[in-house]
């Protein structure tokens, strides 16, 4: 396979950001299948950490073009000095006058550089199709409009997150005019896309409903789930598990904290405050670079560490259980972590207010929910010496190899 593909991913590795993980991995999968993947990304923010997925995109078939980041850094990475505060206010004032939709879209003023890079690559190379992933969202609109008037190539759009119904990017505070423009852009993207992807069927259902209510004839809707990458576990799974010298039961969590997650955090904290003298002693180890919510600071039994990159897999491999946080608006989302934990064959504990994911984990005997009513099902099982987990079944359908093959079949 020698097809050339143009991929637009705002924070593709080596940029920091979870948004680059999905398509950094898929680019590697496509490259292994023989595709040449031309990537357009934004320049990295100086001082930020390098993506832990950088080694995944070091392949001769992956060719990266970096273009200027136009979004004011003082907004996305706010400082505390007087100058930073003044600069922030000026940047907000300017964006409100130059941007029609949400001013918190990182690609809101990226179009000039983006379409120029698209034009150059599509002219110099035999690009057969364009793939773009959001958020950020405005760039999907810019690329779709440019493509329709220039090359009219098949256009594949990946919705990693909700757009109009997003809880972030300032979407919930938009006035009528700004929201109407965001709606217009989503409409144009659906009209210009030949394939619409998402890791979540619920997002696709929202988009289908939107298309029907706006009399749009969209492209093909396809669920492309998140996945685990077999390469990340080759050495780990060959290593004998070390036997802990203490008798603590260790649960680990790695990643960011979502918006509107107060209830789930309260449920976790309430357990540690109510069970300080539990036997066995319970410890929760959290690995993150996110701002630590005040509610979980200085709680006995909860230890917080900096994110560990790919080393987190080694840490999780020695844990007794793996925690998944899901706020109410994400209770249906089988997140990256859900699939990424699979090869470790560890029990999941889902901290959520019910939902599809929690029900799935319990039904498939993959683990437990954190709290139900006033009880903690996983802890009750532990005290009864009934905390059992005997994983079985073939998980290869949830691998990067399977996801890459599914994606490539959409290109035929």
Coordinates of C-alpha atoms in Angstrom, one line a residue:
X1 CA 0.0 0.0 0.0
X2 CA 1.6 3.3 -1.1
X3 CA -1.3 5.7 -0.7
X4 CA -0.5 9.2 0.6
X5 CA -2.8 10.6 3.3
X6 CA -2.9 14.1 4.8
X7 CA -3.6 14.1 8.6
X8 CA -4.3 17.2 10.5
X9 CA -3.9 16.9 14.3
X10 CA -3.3 20.1 16.2
X11 CA -1.2 18.6 19.0
X12 CA 0.4 15.6 17.2
X13 CA 3.5 14.2 19.0
X14 CA 6.0 15.4 20.0
X15 CA 3.5 18.1 21.3
X16 CA 2.2 17.4 24.8
X17 CA -1.5 16.6 25.0
X18 CA -3.8 13.5 25.1
X19 CA -5.3 14.6 21.8
X20 CA -2.1 13.5 20.0
X21 CA -2.1 10.0 21.4
X22 CA -5.0 8.6 19.4
X23 CA -3.7 9.8 16.0
X24 CA -0.1 9.4 16.8
X25 CA -0.8 5.7 17.3
X26 CA -3.1 5.4 14.3
X27 CA -0.5 7.1 12.1
X28 CA 2.0 4.5 13.2
X29 CA -0.6 1.8 12.5
X30 CA -1.2 3.1 9.0
X31 CA 2.5 3.6 8.4
X32 CA 3.1 -0.1 9.2
X33 CA 0.4 -1.0 6.6
X34 CA 2.4 0.9 4.0
X35 CA 0.6 4.3 3.9
X36 CA 2.6 7.5 3.8
X37 CA 1.1 9.8 6.4
X38 CA 1.8 13.6 5.9
X39 CA 0.9 15.3 9.2
X40 CA 0.2 19.0 9.8
X41 CA 0.4 20.1 13.5
X42 CA 0.9 23.3 15.5
X43 CA 4.2 24.2 16.9
X44 CA 4.8 23.0 20.5
X45 CA 4.5 25.4 23.4
X46 CA 8.0 26.3 24.7
X47 CA 8.7 24.7 28.1
X48 CA 6.0 22.1 27.8
X49 CA 6.9 18.4 28.3
X50 CA 7.4 16.3 25.3
X51 CA 4.7 13.8 24.5
X52 CA 5.3 10.3 25.8
X53 CA 4.2 9.0 22.4
X54 CA 7.0 10.6 20.4
X55 CA 8.7 7.3 19.7
X56 CA 5.5 6.0 18.1
X57 CA 5.7 8.5 15.3
X58 CA 9.3 8.0 14.5
X59 CA 8.7 6.1 11.2
X60 CA 9.9 6.9 7.7
X61 CA 6.3 6.8 6.5
X62 CA 5.2 9.6 8.9
X63 CA 6.3 13.0 7.7
X64 CA 5.4 16.0 9.9
X65 CA 4.9 19.6 8.9
X66 CA 4.8 22.1 11.8
X67 CA 3.1 25.4 11.4
X68 CA 2.8 28.5 13.7
X69 CA 0.5 28.3 16.7
X70 CA -1.7 31.4 16.4
X71 CA -3.7 31.1 19.6
X72 CA -2.5 33.5 22.4
X73 CA -0.4 31.4 24.8
X74 CA -1.3 33.8 27.6
X75 CA -4.9 32.4 27.4
X76 CA -4.1 28.7 27.1
X77 CA -1.3 28.8 29.6
X78 CA -2.1 31.8 31.9
X79 CA 0.6 33.3 34.0
X80 CA 0.4 35.1 37.4
X81 CA 2.3 38.2 36.8
X82 CA 0.7 41.6 36.3
X83 CA 1.9 41.6 32.7
X84 CA 0.3 38.2 32.1
X85 CA -3.0 39.4 33.5
X86 CA -3.0 42.5 31.3
X87 CA -2.0 40.5 28.3
X88 CA -4.7 38.0 29.0
X89 CA -7.4 40.7 29.1
X90 CA -6.1 42.3 25.9
X91 CA -6.1 38.9 24.1
X92 CA -9.6 38.2 25.2
X93 CA -10.7 41.6 24.1
X94 CA -9.1 41.1 20.7
X95 CA -10.5 37.6 20.1
X96 CA -14.0 38.8 20.9
X97 CA -13.7 41.2 18.0
X98 CA -12.0 39.0 15.5
X99 CA -13.6 35.5 16.1
X100 CA -17.3 34.9 15.4
X101 CA -17.7 31.6 17.4
X102 CA -16.1 30.6 20.6
X103 CA -12.9 32.5 21.4
X104 CA -11.5 29.4 23.2
X105 CA -11.0 27.3 20.1
X106 CA -7.2 26.9 19.7
X107 CA -7.6 26.9 15.9
X108 CA -9.8 29.9 15.7
X109 CA -7.2 31.9 13.8
X110 CA -5.2 29.1 12.4
X111 CA -6.8 28.9 8.9
X112 CA -4.3 31.0 7.0
X113 CA -1.3 28.9 7.9
X114 CA -3.3 25.6 7.8
X115 CA -4.8 25.9 4.3
X116 CA -1.4 27.1 2.9
X117 CA 0.2 24.0 4.3
X118 CA -2.6 21.8 2.9
X119 CA -2.2 23.4 -0.5
X120 CA 1.6 22.8 -0.5
X121 CA 1.4 19.2 0.5
X122 CA -1.5 18.3 -1.8
X123 CA 0.4 19.9 -4.7
X124 CA 3.7 18.3 -4.0
X125 CA 2.5 14.8 -3.1
X126 CA -0.2 12.5 -4.5
X127 CA -2.4 12.9 -1.5
X128 CA -5.5 10.7 -1.9
X129 CA -7.6 11.8 1.1
X130 CA -7.6 14.1 4.1
X131 CA -8.1 13.1 7.8
X132 CA -8.7 15.7 10.5
X133 CA -9.4 15.3 14.2
X134 CA -11.1 17.6 16.6
X135 CA -11.0 19.3 19.1
X136 CA -10.1 22.0 18.3
X137 CA -13.0 22.4 16.0
X138 CA -12.6 25.5 13.8
X139 CA -9.8 23.9 11.8
X140 CA -12.2 21.1 10.6
X141 CA -14.4 23.8 9.1
X142 CA -11.5 25.6 7.5
X143 CA -10.1 22.4 5.9
X144 CA -13.5 21.3 4.7
X145 CA -14.3 24.6 3.0
X146 CA -10.8 24.8 1.4
X147 CA -10.9 21.1 0.2
X148 CA -14.3 21.5 -1.4
X149 CA -13.1 24.5 -3.5
X150 CA -9.7 23.2 -4.3
X151 CA -9.0 19.5 -4.4
X152 CA -12.3 17.9 -3.4
X153 CA -10.6 14.9 -1.9
X154 CA -12.3 12.4 0.4
X155 CA -12.5 14.0 3.8
X156 CA -12.5 11.9 7.0
X157 CA -13.4 13.8 10.2
X158 CA -12.8 12.3 13.7
X159 CA -14.8 13.7 16.6
X160 CA -12.9 12.8 19.7
X161 CA -15.2 15.0 21.8
X162 CA -18.6 16.6 21.5
X163 CA -18.7 19.9 19.6
X164 CA -21.9 21.9 20.2
X165 CA -22.7 20.0 23.4
X166 CA -19.2 20.3 24.8
X167 CA -18.7 21.3 28.4
X168 CA -15.4 23.1 27.6
X169 CA -14.0 25.4 25.0
X170 CA -16.5 28.1 26.3
X171 CA -19.4 26.4 24.5
X172 CA -21.8 26.6 27.5
X173 CA -21.4 30.4 27.8
X174 CA -21.9 31.3 24.1
X175 CA -24.5 34.0 23.2
X176 CA -27.0 33.3 20.5
X177 CA -24.9 34.7 17.6
X178 CA -21.7 32.9 18.5
X179 CA -23.5 29.6 19.1
X180 CA -25.3 30.0 15.8
X181 CA -21.9 30.3 14.1
X182 CA -20.6 27.2 15.8
X183 CA -23.7 25.4 14.6
X184 CA -23.1 26.7 11.1
X185 CA -19.6 25.3 11.2
X186 CA -20.6 21.9 12.4
X187 CA -23.2 21.8 9.7
X188 CA -20.6 22.6 7.0
X189 CA -18.2 20.0 8.4
X190 CA -20.9 17.2 8.3
X191 CA -21.8 18.3 4.7
X192 CA -18.2 18.2 3.5
X193 CA -17.1 15.0 5.3
X194 CA -17.2 11.7 3.4
X195 CA -16.7 9.7 6.7
X196 CA -17.5 10.9 10.2
X197 CA -15.6 8.9 12.9
X198 CA -15.8 9.0 16.7
X199 CA -14.6 6.7 19.5
X200 CA -18.1 7.1 21.1
X201 CA -21.3 6.0 19.4
X202 CA -23.2 8.5 21.5
X203 CA -21.4 11.4 19.8
X204 CA -22.3 10.0 16.4
X205 CA -26.0 9.7 17.5
X206 CA -25.9 13.4 18.5
X207 CA -24.4 14.3 15.1
X208 CA -27.0 12.2 13.2
X209 CA -29.8 13.9 15.1
X210 CA -28.2 17.3 14.3
X211 CA -27.9 16.4 10.6
X212 CA -31.6 15.3 10.4
X213 CA -32.8 18.4 12.1
X214 CA -30.8 20.6 9.7
X215 CA -31.7 18.6 6.5
X216 CA -28.1 17.6 6.0
X217 CA -27.0 14.6 3.9
X218 CA -23.8 13.7 5.8
X219 CA -21.2 11.1 5.0
X220 CA -20.8 7.6 6.5
X221 CA -20.9 7.4 10.3
X222 CA -18.4 5.0 11.8
X223 CA -17.4 4.2 15.4
X224 CA -13.6 3.9 15.6
X225 CA -13.0 2.9 19.3
X226 CA -10.0 3.8 21.3
X227 CA -7.5 0.9 21.6
X228 CA -4.4 -0.4 23.3
X229 CA -1.1 -0.6 21.5
X230 CA 0.5 -4.0 21.7
X231 CA 4.0 -2.5 21.4
X232 CA 3.6 -0.7 24.8
X233 CA 3.3 -4.0 26.7
X234 CA 5.8 -6.4 25.0
X235 CA 8.5 -6.0 27.6
X236 CA 6.2 -5.3 30.6
X237 CA 4.3 -8.6 30.2
X238 CA 7.6 -10.5 30.0
X239 CA 8.7 -9.2 33.4
X240 CA 7.8 -11.3 36.5
X241 CA 5.5 -9.4 38.9
X242 CA 7.3 -8.3 42.0
X243 CA 5.8 -9.3 45.3
X244 CA 5.0 -6.3 47.5
X245 CA 6.7 -6.3 50.9
X246 CA 3.8 -4.6 52.6
X247 CA 0.2 -5.8 52.9
X248 CA -1.4 -2.7 51.4
X249 CA -4.0 -2.9 48.6
X250 CA -2.8 -0.4 46.0
X251 CA -5.2 1.2 43.4
X252 CA -3.6 3.5 40.8
X253 CA -5.0 6.2 38.5
X254 CA -3.2 8.0 35.7
X255 CA -4.4 11.0 33.8
X256 CA -6.2 14.3 34.0
X257 CA -9.2 15.3 36.1
X258 CA -12.4 16.0 34.1
X259 CA -14.7 19.0 34.5
X260 CA -17.7 18.4 36.8
X261 CA -16.1 15.5 38.6
X262 CA -16.8 16.8 42.2
X263 CA -19.2 14.0 43.1
X264 CA -16.9 11.2 42.0
X265 CA -14.0 12.8 43.9
X266 CA -16.1 13.2 47.0
X267 CA -17.1 9.5 46.8
X268 CA -13.4 8.5 46.7
X269 CA -12.4 10.9 49.5
X270 CA -15.3 9.7 51.7
X271 CA -14.1 6.2 51.5
X272 CA -10.6 7.1 52.8
X273 CA -12.0 9.3 55.6
X274 CA -14.4 6.5 56.7
X275 CA -11.9 3.6 56.5
X276 CA -8.6 4.9 57.9
X277 CA -8.0 1.8 59.9
X278 CA -9.1 -0.7 57.2
X279 CA -7.5 -4.1 56.9
X280 CA -5.8 -4.4 54.5
X281 CA -4.7 -0.8 54.3
X282 CA -5.9 0.8 51.1
X283 CA -3.8 3.3 49.1
X284 CA -4.7 5.3 46.0
X285 CA -1.8 6.5 43.9
X286 CA -2.6 9.2 41.4
X287 CA -0.2 10.1 38.6
X288 CA -1.1 13.4 36.9
X289 CA 0.3 16.8 35.8
X290 CA -3.2 18.4 36.1
X291 CA -4.1 20.9 38.8
X292 CA -4.9 18.9 41.9
X293 CA -8.5 19.5 43.1
X294 CA -8.4 20.8 46.7
X295 CA -10.8 18.0 47.9
X296 CA -8.2 15.3 47.4
X297 CA -5.2 17.2 48.8
X298 CA -3.7 15.9 52.0
X299 CA -6.1 13.0 52.3
X300 CA -4.6 10.1 54.3
X301 CA -4.3 7.1 51.9
X302 CA -4.2 9.2 48.7
X303 CA -0.7 9.8 47.3
X304 CA -0.2 12.1 44.3
X305 CA 2.7 11.8 41.9
X306 CA 3.7 13.5 38.6
X307 CA 2.6 11.7 35.5
X308 CA 4.9 8.9 34.5
X309 CA 4.5 8.8 30.7
X310 CA 4.9 5.3 29.4
X311 CA 6.4 4.2 32.7
X312 CA 2.9 4.3 34.1
X313 CA 2.3 0.9 32.4
X314 CA 5.0 -0.6 34.7
X315 CA 3.4 1.0 37.7
X316 CA -0.1 -0.2 36.8
X317 CA 1.3 -3.7 36.2
X318 CA 2.3 -4.0 39.9
X319 CA -1.0 -2.5 41.2
X320 CA -3.9 -4.4 42.7
X321 CA -6.6 -2.5 40.8
X322 CA -7.0 0.3 38.3
X323 CA -9.3 3.3 38.9
X324 CA -11.4 4.9 36.2
X325 CA -13.0 8.3 36.9
X326 CA -16.1 9.2 34.9
X327 CA -18.2 12.3 35.6
X328 CA -21.9 12.1 34.8
X329 CA -21.5 13.6 31.3
X330 CA -18.9 11.0 30.4
X331 CA -20.4 8.0 32.1
X332 CA -21.1 6.5 28.6
X333 CA -17.5 7.0 27.3
X334 CA -15.2 4.0 27.0
X335 CA -12.1 6.2 27.4
X336 CA -8.6 5.7 26.2
X337 CA -7.7 4.3 29.6
X338 CA -10.4 1.7 29.5
X339 CA -8.8 0.0 26.5
X340 CA -5.2 0.9 27.4
X341 CA -5.5 -1.0 30.6
X342 CA -6.7 -4.2 29.0
X343 CA -3.4 -6.1 28.4
X344 CA -2.5 -5.6 32.1
X345 CA -5.4 -8.0 33.0
X346 CA -6.1 -6.0 36.2
X347 CA -9.5 -5.4 37.8
X348 CA -11.1 -2.0 37.1
X349 CA -12.8 0.1 39.7
X350 CA -15.1 2.6 38.2
X351 CA -15.9 5.8 40.1
X352 CA -19.0 7.2 38.4
X353 CA -22.7 7.8 39.0
X354 CA -23.7 4.7 37.2
X355 CA -23.9 4.6 33.4
X356 CA -23.0 2.3 30.5
X357 CA -19.3 1.9 31.3
X358 CA -19.9 1.0 35.0
X359 CA -22.7 -1.5 34.0
X360 CA -20.4 -3.0 31.3
X361 CA -17.5 -3.6 33.8
X362 CA -19.8 -5.3 36.3
X363 CA -21.7 -7.4 33.8
X364 CA -18.5 -8.6 32.1
X365 CA -16.9 -9.2 35.5
X366 CA -14.0 -6.9 34.6
X367 CA -14.2 -5.3 38.1
X368 CA -16.4 -3.3 40.3
X369 CA -18.0 0.1 40.9
X370 CA -16.4 2.4 43.5
X371 CA -19.6 3.3 45.4
X372 CA -23.2 2.1 45.4
X373 CA -25.5 3.9 47.8
X374 CA -23.6 3.9 51.1
X375 CA -21.5 0.9 50.4
X376 CA -18.2 0.3 48.5
X377 CA -18.8 -3.0 46.6
X378 CA -15.1 -3.6 45.8
X379 CA -14.1 -3.1 49.4
X380 CA -16.8 -5.4 50.7
X381 CA -15.5 -8.1 48.4
X382 CA -12.0 -7.4 49.6
X383 CA -12.9 -7.8 53.2
X384 CA -14.8 -11.0 52.4
X385 CA -11.7 -12.4 50.6
X386 CA -13.9 -12.5 47.5
X387 CA -12.1 -9.8 45.5
X388 CA -11.5 -12.2 42.6
X389 CA -10.5 -11.4 39.0
X390 CA -9.8 -14.1 36.5
X391 CA -9.6 -12.4 33.1
X392 CA -10.3 -14.4 30.0
X393 CA -11.2 -13.9 26.4
X394 CA -9.5 -12.6 23.4
X395 CA -8.8 -8.8 23.5
X396 CA -7.1 -8.5 20.2
X397 CA -10.2 -6.8 18.7
X398 CA -9.4 -3.8 20.9
X399 CA -5.8 -3.4 19.7
X400 CA -4.2 -0.8 17.6
X401 CA -3.6 -3.4 14.9
X402 CA -7.4 -4.0 14.7
X403 CA -8.2 -0.3 14.7
X404 CA -5.7 0.5 12.0
X405 CA -7.1 -2.2 9.8
X406 CA -10.7 -1.0 10.4
X407 CA -9.6 2.5 9.4
X408 CA -7.7 1.4 6.3
X409 CA -10.9 -0.5 5.1
X410 CA -12.7 2.9 5.0
X411 CA -10.1 4.1 2.5
X412 CA -11.0 1.5 -0.1

